[in-house]
């Protein structure tokens, strides 16, 4: 379907006149950001400011975006953006958390940034899940945990995030976060007696129906065992 901004603006304007917080927020967003529309940044910012006065999380998020985005003739205002994202976060608006995380990281507060990425991840924000996964994978601002990173890459990929899909595929390619990875880590973390039991378990189930389990533990002994 082709976009019809003229009709969209007409009906959003009608909604705005009838007092719809959603309509005024979306109308302000279109005036500030729409590529196929003659922009009116000042009008858009006015509408977004008006909507934020109604304690509306979407308006806080859009106004935060407007203040953190570079635009001709308008300086980035990181503090104002952070204030708006924080208001949206208080209402558990998922998409604002990765922006808060980025602001903290850029201001050399990585631990606080990781907390925002984690909160956004738990609320289902794909970008937060990807950013949190990258931090866990590389151990930046948080203790390294590649298995946990693989989990968040998977969640991000399931939501269609392109970078999340790449890293999910990369983890699969390397066997990170798989059953075999779990077994190898378990094998390497236990004592010698338990390792002997695991070897015995594989020998007893050599002809069992669960071939995947048998070959996984056997591979664990070959790849990770001593």
mmCIF file of C-alpha atoms in Angstrom:
data_model
loop_
_atom_site.group_PDB
_atom_site.id
_atom_site.type_symbol
_atom_site.label_atom_id
_atom_site.label_comp_id
_atom_site.label_asym_id
_atom_site.label_seq_id
_atom_site.Cartn_x
_atom_site.Cartn_y
_atom_site.Cartn_z
ATOM 1 C CA UNK A 1 0.000 0.000 0.000
ATOM 2 C CA UNK A 2 1.316 3.442 -0.873
ATOM 3 C CA UNK A 3 1.536 6.015 1.869
ATOM 4 C CA UNK A 4 -0.880 8.903 1.771
ATOM 5 C CA UNK A 5 0.536 11.524 4.103
ATOM 6 C CA UNK A 6 -2.085 14.094 3.126
ATOM 7 C CA UNK A 7 -4.913 11.881 4.381
ATOM 8 C CA UNK A 8 -2.870 10.777 7.375
ATOM 9 C CA UNK A 9 -2.278 14.377 8.422
ATOM 10 C CA UNK A 10 -5.949 15.206 7.919
ATOM 11 C CA UNK A 11 -7.210 12.449 10.193
ATOM 12 C CA UNK A 12 -4.458 12.947 12.778
ATOM 13 C CA UNK A 13 -5.337 16.638 12.864
ATOM 14 C CA UNK A 14 -8.972 15.653 13.454
ATOM 15 C CA UNK A 15 -7.880 13.370 16.272
ATOM 16 C CA UNK A 16 -5.744 16.142 17.752
ATOM 17 C CA UNK A 17 -8.700 18.530 17.723
ATOM 18 C CA UNK A 18 -10.781 15.902 19.510
ATOM 19 C CA UNK A 19 -8.141 15.578 22.242
ATOM 20 C CA UNK A 20 -6.391 12.330 21.274
ATOM 21 C CA UNK A 21 -2.925 12.074 22.895
ATOM 22 C CA UNK A 22 -1.951 9.427 20.353
ATOM 23 C CA UNK A 23 -2.970 11.667 17.441
ATOM 24 C CA UNK A 24 -1.015 14.685 18.645
ATOM 25 C CA UNK A 25 2.060 12.533 19.356
ATOM 26 C CA UNK A 26 2.016 10.893 15.938
ATOM 27 C CA UNK A 27 1.285 14.221 14.246
ATOM 28 C CA UNK A 28 4.263 15.816 15.966
ATOM 29 C CA UNK A 29 6.463 12.854 15.032
ATOM 30 C CA UNK A 30 5.493 13.115 11.361
ATOM 31 C CA UNK A 31 6.281 16.825 11.201
ATOM 32 C CA UNK A 32 9.717 16.194 12.732
ATOM 33 C CA UNK A 33 10.812 12.924 11.109
ATOM 34 C CA UNK A 34 8.726 11.875 8.060
ATOM 35 C CA UNK A 35 10.937 11.613 4.949
ATOM 36 C CA UNK A 36 8.129 11.864 2.391
ATOM 37 C CA UNK A 37 6.538 14.900 3.990
ATOM 38 C CA UNK A 38 7.479 18.560 3.978
ATOM 39 C CA UNK A 39 8.848 18.809 7.469
ATOM 40 C CA UNK A 40 7.964 21.496 9.967
ATOM 41 C CA UNK A 41 10.299 20.774 12.869
ATOM 42 C CA UNK A 42 9.187 23.685 15.006
ATOM 43 C CA UNK A 43 5.524 22.735 14.654
ATOM 44 C CA UNK A 44 6.346 19.108 15.353
ATOM 45 C CA UNK A 45 8.320 19.991 18.496
ATOM 46 C CA UNK A 46 5.474 22.195 19.684
ATOM 47 C CA UNK A 47 2.998 19.331 19.322
ATOM 48 C CA UNK A 48 5.313 16.872 21.062
ATOM 49 C CA UNK A 49 5.891 19.260 23.957
ATOM 50 C CA UNK A 50 2.132 19.644 24.252
ATOM 51 C CA UNK A 51 1.652 15.877 24.310
ATOM 52 C CA UNK A 52 4.334 15.378 27.002
ATOM 53 C CA UNK A 53 2.297 17.569 29.313
ATOM 54 C CA UNK A 54 -0.383 14.865 29.254
ATOM 55 C CA UNK A 55 1.894 12.274 30.922
ATOM 56 C CA UNK A 56 1.981 10.158 27.771
ATOM 57 C CA UNK A 57 4.940 7.755 27.371
ATOM 58 C CA UNK A 58 4.877 7.708 23.554
ATOM 59 C CA UNK A 59 5.115 11.510 23.492
ATOM 60 C CA UNK A 60 8.047 11.405 25.935
ATOM 61 C CA UNK A 61 9.781 8.873 23.708
ATOM 62 C CA UNK A 62 9.224 10.888 20.513
ATOM 63 C CA UNK A 63 10.312 14.128 22.167
ATOM 64 C CA UNK A 64 13.420 12.355 23.459
ATOM 65 C CA UNK A 65 14.194 11.204 19.905
ATOM 66 C CA UNK A 66 13.743 14.739 18.604
ATOM 67 C CA UNK A 67 16.285 16.031 21.116
ATOM 68 C CA UNK A 68 18.898 13.349 20.504
ATOM 69 C CA UNK A 69 18.715 13.443 16.687
ATOM 70 C CA UNK A 70 20.922 15.766 14.648
ATOM 71 C CA UNK A 71 18.859 18.149 12.519
ATOM 72 C CA UNK A 72 19.725 21.208 10.433
ATOM 73 C CA UNK A 73 19.585 24.295 12.609
ATOM 74 C CA UNK A 74 18.910 22.338 15.800
ATOM 75 C CA UNK A 75 21.522 21.196 18.296
ATOM 76 C CA UNK A 76 21.395 17.822 20.035
ATOM 77 C CA UNK A 77 20.293 18.169 23.651
ATOM 78 C CA UNK A 78 21.321 14.967 25.380
ATOM 79 C CA UNK A 79 20.170 16.043 28.828
ATOM 80 C CA UNK A 80 16.685 16.930 27.631
ATOM 81 C CA UNK A 81 16.524 13.668 25.691
ATOM 82 C CA UNK A 82 17.588 11.695 28.772
ATOM 83 C CA UNK A 83 14.903 13.396 30.870
ATOM 84 C CA UNK A 84 12.198 12.432 28.364
ATOM 85 C CA UNK A 85 13.439 8.857 27.969
ATOM 86 C CA UNK A 86 13.531 8.526 31.756
ATOM 87 C CA UNK A 87 9.881 9.581 31.976
ATOM 88 C CA UNK A 88 8.983 7.011 29.307
ATOM 89 C CA UNK A 89 11.044 4.361 31.116
ATOM 90 C CA UNK A 90 9.084 4.994 34.318
ATOM 91 C CA UNK A 91 6.033 3.811 32.350
ATOM 92 C CA UNK A 92 8.005 0.799 31.039
ATOM 93 C CA UNK A 93 8.080 2.005 27.424
ATOM 94 C CA UNK A 94 10.529 -0.580 25.959
ATOM 95 C CA UNK A 95 12.219 1.352 23.145
ATOM 96 C CA UNK A 96 13.538 4.131 25.366
ATOM 97 C CA UNK A 97 15.861 1.861 27.356
ATOM 98 C CA UNK A 98 18.546 1.341 24.730
ATOM 99 C CA UNK A 99 18.772 5.110 24.250
ATOM 100 C CA UNK A 100 19.243 5.559 27.980
ATOM 101 C CA UNK A 101 21.886 2.834 27.883
ATOM 102 C CA UNK A 102 23.713 4.525 25.006
ATOM 103 C CA UNK A 103 23.662 7.878 26.817
ATOM 104 C CA UNK A 104 25.154 6.303 29.949
ATOM 105 C CA UNK A 105 27.849 4.450 28.004
ATOM 106 C CA UNK A 106 28.792 7.593 26.056
ATOM 107 C CA UNK A 107 29.181 9.400 29.399
ATOM 108 C CA UNK A 108 31.450 6.676 30.774
ATOM 109 C CA UNK A 109 28.889 5.066 33.048
ATOM 110 C CA UNK A 110 28.884 1.557 31.542
ATOM 111 C CA UNK A 111 27.432 -0.222 34.580
ATOM 112 C CA UNK A 112 24.382 2.032 34.566
ATOM 113 C CA UNK A 113 24.144 1.595 30.807
ATOM 114 C CA UNK A 114 24.108 -2.187 31.183
ATOM 115 C CA UNK A 115 21.259 -1.892 33.667
ATOM 116 C CA UNK A 116 19.195 0.020 31.122
ATOM 117 C CA UNK A 117 20.008 -2.505 28.379
ATOM 118 C CA UNK A 118 18.978 -5.334 30.702
ATOM 119 C CA UNK A 119 15.682 -3.657 31.661
ATOM 120 C CA UNK A 120 14.877 -3.009 28.011
ATOM 121 C CA UNK A 121 15.766 -6.606 27.154
ATOM 122 C CA UNK A 122 13.389 -7.959 29.785
ATOM 123 C CA UNK A 123 10.635 -5.733 28.376
ATOM 124 C CA UNK A 124 11.221 -7.165 24.892
ATOM 125 C CA UNK A 125 13.076 -4.314 23.149
ATOM 126 C CA UNK A 126 15.091 -5.962 20.303
ATOM 127 C CA UNK A 127 17.806 -3.264 20.238
ATOM 128 C CA UNK A 128 18.319 -3.535 24.005
ATOM 129 C CA UNK A 129 18.566 -7.318 23.671
ATOM 130 C CA UNK A 130 21.186 -6.957 20.959
ATOM 131 C CA UNK A 131 23.195 -4.327 22.860
ATOM 132 C CA UNK A 132 23.021 -6.309 26.100
ATOM 133 C CA UNK A 133 24.083 -9.437 24.249
ATOM 134 C CA UNK A 134 27.105 -7.650 22.739
ATOM 135 C CA UNK A 135 28.139 -6.356 26.163
ATOM 136 C CA UNK A 136 27.879 -9.851 27.680
ATOM 137 C CA UNK A 137 29.707 -11.416 24.740
ATOM 138 C CA UNK A 138 32.700 -9.047 24.982
ATOM 139 C CA UNK A 139 32.570 -8.441 28.736
ATOM 140 C CA UNK A 140 32.306 -4.667 28.367
ATOM 141 C CA UNK A 141 30.759 -2.974 31.401
ATOM 142 C CA UNK A 142 29.613 -6.339 32.710
ATOM 143 C CA UNK A 143 31.039 -9.777 33.482
ATOM 144 C CA UNK A 144 31.588 -11.781 30.310
ATOM 145 C CA UNK A 145 29.015 -14.536 29.734
ATOM 146 C CA UNK A 146 28.814 -15.784 26.152
ATOM 147 C CA UNK A 147 26.050 -18.287 26.949
ATOM 148 C CA UNK A 148 23.816 -15.503 28.286
ATOM 149 C CA UNK A 149 24.794 -13.364 25.289
ATOM 150 C CA UNK A 150 23.633 -16.131 22.930
ATOM 151 C CA UNK A 151 20.253 -16.140 24.686
ATOM 152 C CA UNK A 152 19.742 -12.408 24.122
ATOM 153 C CA UNK A 153 20.949 -12.582 20.517
ATOM 154 C CA UNK A 154 18.332 -15.284 19.971
ATOM 155 C CA UNK A 155 15.597 -13.102 21.491
ATOM 156 C CA UNK A 156 16.659 -10.119 19.370
ATOM 157 C CA UNK A 157 16.778 -12.247 16.216
ATOM 158 C CA UNK A 158 13.296 -13.621 16.887
ATOM 159 C CA UNK A 159 12.028 -10.020 16.863
ATOM 160 C CA UNK A 160 13.632 -9.391 13.473
ATOM 161 C CA UNK A 161 16.595 -7.248 14.546
ATOM 162 C CA UNK A 162 19.189 -7.530 11.747
ATOM 163 C CA UNK A 163 22.336 -7.364 13.897
ATOM 164 C CA UNK A 164 20.730 -9.666 16.429
ATOM 165 C CA UNK A 165 20.126 -12.198 13.660
ATOM 166 C CA UNK A 166 23.775 -12.013 12.556
ATOM 167 C CA UNK A 167 25.105 -12.585 16.074
ATOM 168 C CA UNK A 168 22.571 -15.334 16.705
ATOM 169 C CA UNK A 169 23.862 -17.047 13.566
ATOM 170 C CA UNK A 170 27.465 -16.475 14.643
ATOM 171 C CA UNK A 171 26.787 -18.120 18.006
ATOM 172 C CA UNK A 172 25.154 -21.073 16.264
ATOM 173 C CA UNK A 173 28.157 -21.379 13.963
ATOM 174 C CA UNK A 174 30.499 -21.462 16.964
ATOM 175 C CA UNK A 175 28.261 -23.772 19.019
ATOM 176 C CA UNK A 176 27.721 -21.108 21.693
ATOM 177 C CA UNK A 177 24.535 -21.512 23.699
ATOM 178 C CA UNK A 178 23.837 -24.974 22.257
ATOM 179 C CA UNK A 179 23.292 -28.223 24.152
ATOM 180 C CA UNK A 180 26.846 -29.293 23.337
ATOM 181 C CA UNK A 181 28.216 -26.014 24.698
ATOM 182 C CA UNK A 182 26.289 -26.538 27.930
ATOM 183 C CA UNK A 183 27.554 -30.121 28.292
ATOM 184 C CA UNK A 184 31.172 -29.116 27.664
ATOM 185 C CA UNK A 185 30.959 -26.359 30.264
ATOM 186 C CA UNK A 186 29.368 -28.760 32.744
ATOM 187 C CA UNK A 187 31.989 -31.430 32.102
ATOM 188 C CA UNK A 188 34.850 -28.976 32.609
ATOM 189 C CA UNK A 189 33.350 -27.597 35.832
ATOM 190 C CA UNK A 190 32.893 -30.895 37.705
ATOM 191 C CA UNK A 191 35.344 -33.124 39.541
ATOM 192 C CA UNK A 192 37.081 -36.246 38.264
ATOM 193 C CA UNK A 193 34.533 -38.661 39.799
ATOM 194 C CA UNK A 194 31.651 -36.916 38.069
ATOM 195 C CA UNK A 195 33.565 -36.926 34.784
ATOM 196 C CA UNK A 196 34.016 -40.678 35.145
ATOM 197 C CA UNK A 197 30.266 -41.013 35.682
ATOM 198 C CA UNK A 198 29.606 -38.989 32.529
ATOM 199 C CA UNK A 199 31.926 -41.294 30.554
ATOM 200 C CA UNK A 200 30.123 -44.335 31.950
ATOM 201 C CA UNK A 201 26.788 -42.763 31.063
ATOM 202 C CA UNK A 202 27.815 -42.420 27.419
ATOM 203 C CA UNK A 203 29.064 -46.005 27.219
ATOM 204 C CA UNK A 204 25.846 -47.375 28.745
ATOM 205 C CA UNK A 205 23.716 -45.424 26.254
ATOM 206 C CA UNK A 206 25.830 -46.065 23.190
ATOM 207 C CA UNK A 207 22.922 -47.896 21.563
ATOM 208 C CA UNK A 208 20.151 -45.833 23.128
ATOM 209 C CA UNK A 209 17.542 -43.998 21.093
ATOM 210 C CA UNK A 210 18.838 -40.604 22.251
ATOM 211 C CA UNK A 211 21.787 -40.488 19.854
ATOM 212 C CA UNK A 212 22.120 -36.705 20.169
ATOM 213 C CA UNK A 213 22.786 -36.946 23.917
ATOM 214 C CA UNK A 214 25.284 -39.766 23.451
ATOM 215 C CA UNK A 215 27.256 -38.003 20.731
ATOM 216 C CA UNK A 216 27.092 -34.677 22.564
ATOM 217 C CA UNK A 217 28.677 -36.079 25.726
ATOM 218 C CA UNK A 218 31.194 -38.034 23.664
ATOM 219 C CA UNK A 219 32.146 -34.833 21.855
ATOM 220 C CA UNK A 220 32.386 -33.124 25.222
ATOM 221 C CA UNK A 221 34.967 -35.685 26.327
ATOM 222 C CA UNK A 222 36.952 -35.270 23.107
ATOM 223 C CA UNK A 223 36.766 -31.455 22.889
ATOM 224 C CA UNK A 224 36.699 -30.391 26.508
ATOM 225 C CA UNK A 225 37.778 -33.347 28.584
ATOM 226 C CA UNK A 226 41.136 -34.029 30.172
#
